[in-house]
mmCIF file of C-alpha atoms in Angstrom:
data_model
loop_
_atom_site.group_PDB
_atom_site.id
_atom_site.type_symbol
_atom_site.label_atom_id
_atom_site.label_comp_id
_atom_site.label_asym_id
_atom_site.label_seq_id
_atom_site.Cartn_x
_atom_site.Cartn_y
_atom_site.Cartn_z
ATOM 1 C CA MET D 16 -23.126 3.753 44.245
ATOM 2 C CA MET D 17 -26.421 2.944 42.553
ATOM 3 C CA LYS D 18 -27.848 6.263 43.709
ATOM 4 C CA ASP D 19 -25.218 7.997 41.561
ATOM 5 C CA GLN D 20 -25.850 5.730 38.572
ATOM 6 C CA ILE D 21 -29.607 6.269 38.303
ATOM 7 C CA PRO D 22 -29.436 9.998 37.370
ATOM 8 C CA ILE D 23 -26.832 9.123 34.751
ATOM 9 C CA LEU D 24 -29.142 6.444 33.324
ATOM 10 C CA ALA D 25 -32.023 8.907 33.201
ATOM 11 C CA GLU D 26 -29.896 11.530 31.466
ATOM 12 C CA LEU D 27 -28.514 8.955 29.037
ATOM 13 C CA SER D 28 -32.017 7.807 28.180
ATOM 14 C CA ARG D 29 -33.143 11.384 27.511
ATOM 15 C CA ALA D 30 -30.064 11.973 25.375
ATOM 16 C CA ASP D 31 -30.726 8.803 23.374
ATOM 17 C CA GLN D 32 -34.370 9.761 22.810
ATOM 18 C CA GLU D 33 -33.417 13.242 21.647
ATOM 19 C CA SER D 34 -30.712 11.787 19.428
ATOM 20 C CA ALA D 35 -33.180 9.297 17.939
ATOM 21 C CA GLN D 36 -35.579 12.121 17.093
ATOM 22 C CA VAL D 37 -32.796 14.120 15.471
ATOM 23 C CA ARG D 38 -31.640 11.085 13.481
ATOM 24 C CA GLU D 39 -35.195 10.356 12.368
ATOM 25 C CA ARG D 40 -35.634 13.917 11.119
ATOM 26 C CA ALA D 41 -32.225 13.831 9.417
ATOM 27 C CA ALA D 42 -33.118 10.564 7.677
ATOM 28 C CA SER D 43 -36.374 12.068 6.403
ATOM 29 C CA ILE D 44 -34.747 15.076 4.741
ATOM 30 C CA PRO D 45 -33.289 13.288 1.659
ATOM 31 C CA LYS D 46 -36.725 11.736 1.098
ATOM 32 C CA GLU D 47 -38.353 15.144 1.429
ATOM 33 C CA ILE D 48 -35.929 16.623 -1.092
ATOM 34 C CA ALA D 49 -36.611 13.706 -3.453
ATOM 35 C CA ARG D 50 -40.362 14.271 -3.121
ATOM 36 C CA HIS D 51 -40.044 17.949 -4.035
ATOM 37 C CA GLU D 52 -37.701 17.024 -6.877
ATOM 38 C CA SER D 53 -40.265 14.522 -8.164
ATOM 39 C CA GLU D 54 -42.910 17.256 -8.142
ATOM 40 C CA LEU D 55 -40.546 19.495 -10.101
ATOM 41 C CA SER D 56 -39.938 16.678 -12.596
ATOM 42 C CA THR D 57 -43.691 16.435 -13.149
ATOM 43 C CA HIS D 58 -43.793 20.134 -14.069
ATOM 44 C CA ARG D 59 -40.725 19.690 -16.270
ATOM 45 C CA ARG D 60 -42.247 16.727 -18.132
ATOM 46 C CA ALA D 61 -45.472 18.676 -18.722
ATOM 47 C CA SER D 62 -43.460 21.532 -20.206
ATOM 48 C CA GLU D 63 -41.390 19.132 -22.319
ATOM 49 C CA ASP D 64 -44.540 17.440 -23.627
ATOM 50 C CA TYR D 65 -45.935 20.763 -24.816
ATOM 51 C CA GLU D 66 -42.572 21.725 -26.264
ATOM 52 C CA ALA D 67 -42.558 18.462 -28.242
ATOM 53 C CA LYS D 68 -46.121 19.158 -29.445
ATOM 54 C CA LEU D 69 -45.079 22.644 -30.486
ATOM 55 C CA GLU D 70 -42.040 21.390 -32.396
ATOM 56 C CA GLU D 71 -44.097 18.699 -34.134
ATOM 57 C CA SER D 72 -46.736 21.273 -35.065
ATOM 58 C CA MET D 73 -44.098 23.604 -36.491
ATOM 59 C CA ARG D 74 -42.524 20.774 -38.514
ATOM 60 C CA GLU D 75 -45.895 19.771 -39.950
ATOM 61 C CA ARG D 76 -46.829 23.372 -40.770
ATOM 62 C CA ARG D 77 -43.496 24.059 -42.464
ATOM 63 C CA ALA D 78 -43.820 20.862 -44.487
ATOM 64 C CA LEU D 79 -47.278 21.972 -45.651
ATOM 65 C CA GLU D 80 -45.952 25.423 -46.512
ATOM 66 C CA ARG D 81 -43.184 23.798 -48.586
ATOM 67 C CA ASP D 82 -45.756 21.593 -50.307
ATOM 68 C CA ALA D 83 -47.882 24.660 -51.038
ATOM 69 C CA ASP D 84 -44.847 26.507 -52.435
ATOM 70 C CA GLN D 85 -43.959 23.535 -54.633
ATOM 71 C CA ALA D 86 -47.528 23.206 -55.914
ATOM 72 C CA ARG D 87 -47.648 26.954 -56.602
ATOM 73 C CA ALA D 88 -44.291 26.825 -58.427
ATOM 74 C CA ARG D 89 -45.430 23.853 -60.500
ATOM 75 C CA ARG D 90 -48.624 25.677 -61.423
ATOM 76 C CA ARG D 91 -46.594 28.617 -62.706
ATOM 77 C CA GLU D 92 -44.388 26.298 -64.744
ATOM 78 C CA VAL D 93 -47.417 24.672 -66.325
ATOM 79 C CA GLU D 94 -48.992 28.061 -67.028
ATOM 80 C CA VAL D 95 -45.836 29.018 -68.958
ATOM 81 C CA GLN D 96 -45.938 25.702 -70.843
ATOM 82 C CA GLN D 97 -49.539 26.341 -71.767
ATOM 83 C CA PHE D 98 -48.536 29.249 -73.971
ATOM 84 C CA ARG D 99 -46.278 26.952 -75.992
ATOM 85 C CA VAL D 100 -48.643 24.068 -76.748
ATOM 86 C CA LYS D 101 -49.980 23.762 -80.276
ATOM 87 C CA ASN D 102 -52.969 21.449 -79.850
ATOM 88 C CA GLN D 103 -56.110 21.420 -77.782
ATOM 89 C CA VAL D 104 -55.440 18.068 -76.106
ATOM 90 C CA GLU D 105 -52.163 19.223 -74.569
ATOM 91 C CA TYR D 106 -53.734 22.536 -73.606
ATOM 92 C CA GLN D 107 -56.588 20.828 -71.762
ATOM 93 C CA ALA D 108 -54.188 18.446 -70.015
ATOM 94 C CA LEU D 109 -52.130 21.380 -68.794
ATOM 95 C CA THR D 110 -55.275 23.226 -67.743
ATOM 96 C CA LYS D 111 -56.282 20.208 -65.699
ATOM 97 C CA GLU D 112 -52.857 20.084 -64.044
ATOM 98 C CA ILE D 113 -53.042 23.814 -63.279
ATOM 99 C CA GLU D 114 -56.366 23.318 -61.526
ATOM 100 C CA GLU D 115 -54.953 20.373 -59.602
ATOM 101 C CA MET D 116 -51.935 22.433 -58.471
ATOM 102 C CA ARG D 117 -54.257 25.277 -57.496
ATOM 103 C CA ARG D 118 -56.407 22.840 -55.478
ATOM 104 C CA ARG D 119 -53.364 21.349 -53.791
ATOM 105 C CA THR D 120 -51.995 24.785 -52.950
ATOM 106 C CA SER D 121 -55.311 25.767 -51.394
ATOM 107 C CA THR D 122 -55.540 22.501 -49.427
ATOM 108 C CA PHE D 123 -51.988 22.793 -48.106
ATOM 109 C CA GLU D 124 -52.441 26.449 -47.155
ATOM 110 C CA GLU D 125 -55.764 25.861 -45.417
ATOM 111 C CA ARG D 126 -54.318 23.011 -43.388
ATOM 112 C CA ALA D 127 -51.231 25.097 -42.563
ATOM 113 C CA ILE D 128 -53.504 27.878 -41.273
ATOM 114 C CA GLU D 129 -55.444 25.366 -39.148
ATOM 115 C CA ILE D 130 -52.204 24.056 -37.687
ATOM 116 C CA LEU D 131 -50.979 27.604 -37.058
ATOM 117 C CA THR D 132 -54.148 28.308 -35.052
ATOM 118 C CA GLU D 133 -53.617 25.109 -33.046
ATOM 119 C CA GLU D 134 -49.956 25.986 -32.699
ATOM 120 C CA GLU D 135 -50.769 29.371 -31.190
ATOM 121 C CA ALA D 136 -52.896 27.673 -28.515
ATOM 122 C CA VAL D 137 -50.097 25.180 -27.796
ATOM 123 C CA GLN D 138 -47.553 28.011 -27.668
ATOM 124 C CA LYS D 139 -49.718 29.915 -25.202
ATOM 125 C CA GLU D 140 -50.020 26.883 -22.917
ATOM 126 C CA PHE D 141 -46.310 26.129 -23.299
ATOM 127 C CA ASP D 142 -45.440 29.698 -22.246
ATOM 128 C CA LYS D 143 -47.630 29.302 -19.152
ATOM 129 C CA LEU D 144 -45.959 26.005 -18.292
ATOM 130 C CA GLN D 145 -42.519 27.541 -18.791
ATOM 131 C CA ASP D 146 -43.371 30.381 -16.413
ATOM 132 C CA LEU D 147 -44.704 27.888 -13.879
ATOM 133 C CA LEU D 148 -41.631 25.689 -14.304
ATOM 134 C CA GLN D 149 -39.314 28.623 -13.626
ATOM 135 C CA GLN D 150 -41.281 29.439 -10.478
ATOM 136 C CA GLU D 151 -41.156 25.803 -9.345
ATOM 137 C CA GLU D 152 -37.428 25.558 -10.068
ATOM 138 C CA ALA D 153 -36.808 28.665 -7.956
ATOM 139 C CA ARG D 154 -39.058 27.290 -5.225
ATOM 140 C CA PHE D 155 -37.301 23.918 -5.301
ATOM 141 C CA GLY D 156 -33.915 25.622 -5.096
ATOM 142 C CA GLU D 157 -34.999 27.477 -1.962
ATOM 143 C CA ILE D 158 -36.513 24.363 -0.379
ATOM 144 C CA LYS D 159 -33.475 22.232 -1.193
ATOM 145 C CA SER D 160 -31.092 24.837 0.202
ATOM 146 C CA ARG D 161 -33.145 25.167 3.389
ATOM 147 C CA LEU D 162 -33.385 21.408 3.873
ATOM 148 C CA GLU D 163 -29.688 20.856 3.179
ATOM 149 C CA ASN D 164 -28.827 23.525 5.747
ATOM 150 C CA GLU D 165 -31.176 21.858 8.212
ATOM 151 C CA LEU D 166 -29.555 18.489 7.509
ATOM 152 C CA ALA D 167 -26.090 19.910 8.112
ATOM 153 C CA SER D 168 -27.297 21.370 11.413
ATOM 154 C CA LEU D 169 -28.897 18.067 12.426
ATOM 155 C CA GLU D 170 -25.747 16.135 11.565
ATOM 156 C CA ALA D 171 -23.813 18.502 13.831
ATOM 157 C CA GLU D 172 -26.375 17.841 16.577
ATOM 158 C CA VAL D 173 -25.925 14.096 16.086
ATOM 159 C CA ARG D 174 -22.162 14.431 16.484
ATOM 160 C CA GLN D 175 -22.644 16.446 19.666
ATOM 161 C CA ALA D 176 -25.150 13.892 20.937
ATOM 162 C CA GLU D 177 -22.705 11.070 20.248
ATOM 163 C CA ALA D 178 -20.003 12.881 22.213
ATOM 164 C CA LYS D 179 -22.406 13.502 25.100
ATOM 165 C CA ARG D 180 -23.552 9.885 25.005
ATOM 166 C CA MET D 181 -19.990 8.635 25.138
ATOM 167 C CA GLU D 182 -19.325 10.831 28.169
ATOM 168 C CA LEU D 183 -22.429 9.518 29.976
ATOM 169 C CA VAL D 184 -21.793 5.892 29.035
ATOM 170 C CA ASN D 185 -18.255 6.098 30.364
ATOM 171 C CA ARG D 186 -19.640 7.208 33.731
ATOM 172 C CA LEU D 187 -21.806 4.100 34.040
ATOM 173 C CA ASP D 188 -20.818 0.905 35.752
ATOM 174 C CA PRO D 189 -19.893 -1.614 32.987
ATOM 175 C CA LYS D 190 -22.584 -4.081 34.083
ATOM 176 C CA ILE D 191 -25.287 -1.405 34.166
ATOM 177 C CA ARG D 192 -24.087 -0.095 30.817
ATOM 178 C CA THR D 193 -24.349 -3.559 29.270
ATOM 179 C CA ARG D 194 -27.797 -4.020 30.727
ATOM 180 C CA TYR D 195 -28.931 -0.622 29.452
ATOM 181 C CA GLU D 196 -27.660 -1.299 25.931
ATOM 182 C CA ARG D 197 -29.323 -4.719 25.873
ATOM 183 C CA ILE D 198 -32.712 -3.285 26.898
ATOM 184 C CA LEU D 199 -32.354 -0.431 24.400
ATOM 185 C CA ARG D 200 -31.650 -2.864 21.548
ATOM 186 C CA SER D 201 -34.574 -5.021 22.619
ATOM 187 C CA LYS D 202 -37.130 -2.211 22.964
ATOM 188 C CA GLY D 203 -35.838 -0.006 20.202
ATOM 189 C CA ASP D 204 -36.985 3.236 21.823
ATOM 190 C CA MET D 205 -36.404 3.667 25.574
ATOM 191 C CA ALA D 206 -34.473 1.591 28.063
ATOM 192 C CA VAL D 207 -35.239 3.899 30.992
ATOM 193 C CA VAL D 208 -38.723 5.275 31.681
ATOM 194 C CA PRO D 209 -40.300 7.305 34.488
ATOM 195 C CA ALA D 210 -42.901 5.992 36.890
ATOM 196 C CA VAL D 211 -46.221 7.662 36.041
ATOM 197 C CA ASP D 212 -49.079 7.485 38.547
ATOM 198 C CA GLY D 213 -47.633 4.339 40.047
ATOM 199 C CA ALA D 214 -47.194 2.618 36.686
ATOM 200 C CA CYS D 215 -44.372 1.951 34.249
ATOM 201 C CA GLY D 216 -44.077 4.849 31.810
ATOM 202 C CA GLY D 217 -43.215 2.414 29.022
ATOM 203 C CA CYS D 218 -45.889 -0.291 29.180
ATOM 204 C CA PHE D 219 -48.165 1.128 31.943
ATOM 205 C CA TYR D 220 -47.756 -1.985 34.049
ATOM 206 C CA GLN D 221 -49.005 -1.140 37.556
ATOM 207 C CA LEU D 222 -46.119 -1.253 39.982
ATOM 208 C CA PRO D 223 -46.425 -2.853 43.433
ATOM 209 C CA PRO D 224 -46.276 -0.309 46.300
ATOM 210 C CA GLN D 225 -42.874 -1.632 47.328
ATOM 211 C CA LYS D 226 -41.450 -0.986 43.860
ATOM 212 C CA ILE D 227 -42.950 2.494 43.807
ATOM 213 C CA GLY D 228 -41.188 3.236 47.080
ATOM 214 C CA GLU D 229 -37.879 1.958 45.705
ATOM 215 C CA VAL D 230 -38.261 4.139 42.610
ATOM 216 C CA LYS D 231 -38.881 7.219 44.751
ATOM 217 C CA LYS D 232 -35.861 6.528 46.947
ATOM 218 C CA GLY D 233 -33.645 6.099 43.918
ATOM 219 C CA GLU D 234 -31.214 3.899 45.808
ATOM 220 C CA SER D 235 -31.685 0.721 43.765
ATOM 221 C CA LEU D 236 -32.307 -0.155 40.148
ATOM 222 C CA VAL D 237 -35.988 -0.996 39.611
ATOM 223 C CA VAL D 238 -36.916 -3.044 36.534
ATOM 224 C CA CYS D 239 -40.480 -3.295 35.240
ATOM 225 C CA GLU D 240 -41.873 -6.819 35.483
ATOM 226 C CA GLY D 241 -44.057 -6.070 32.469
ATOM 227 C CA CYS D 242 -41.603 -4.852 29.843
ATOM 228 C CA GLY D 243 -38.172 -5.156 31.425
ATOM 229 C CA ARG D 244 -37.336 -1.446 31.211
ATOM 230 C CA MET D 245 -35.520 0.367 33.992
ATOM 231 C CA ILE D 246 -37.796 2.693 35.976
ATOM 232 C CA VAL D 247 -36.740 5.961 37.558
ATOM 233 C CA SER D 248 -38.579 8.640 39.469
ATOM 234 C CA GLN D 249 -40.329 11.166 37.257
ATOM 235 C CA PRO D 250 -38.387 14.446 37.243
ATOM 236 C CA ASP D 251 -40.059 17.404 38.913
#
């Protein structure tokens, strides 16, 4: 009897709506995880950028320190040679080279000190970013774990909803079931809606008094002339 089918339709519609909400939330979780992971990647790139700056600074400073050591060593060699020369021209040439090596040593050392000062600032910022990155990694791990647990729970709900849906669908008359599925595919959200203040709860089309009476009796299937959805009495 139709009177027995209408409550099943109403329950099936509620089950489908709840299932759709669960599926929508489940579908959003991987995107939410990806968004948090993208934020973590931003922190990681910032840390990597400063690490690269730090490494480049250290390479440049060490190269300058080597250059300074080489210039200093060359100056000492020339100073030793100076004691062996026997004419003024060679002596002056060596003196000039000594001064040049001294100048180079000073230049290299001064620049190395400048870089060391810059390096200390970069190191300080890098340490801050590393601390922040560790915090964000821990935070992401917690968020990911929570969301994955939620997803597993939602997937279990979906399976339960599918089982419940199958049970309800099997209780419907085949023709009514086909009609319900067709409307659901067409509307995409609800195939069965309640009557609200004498109007269709889906499109708010005002129902004729006769249709309102039929909905209240619940003895026949009432279809909205506006949207084609099935209309049932609003539950108390």
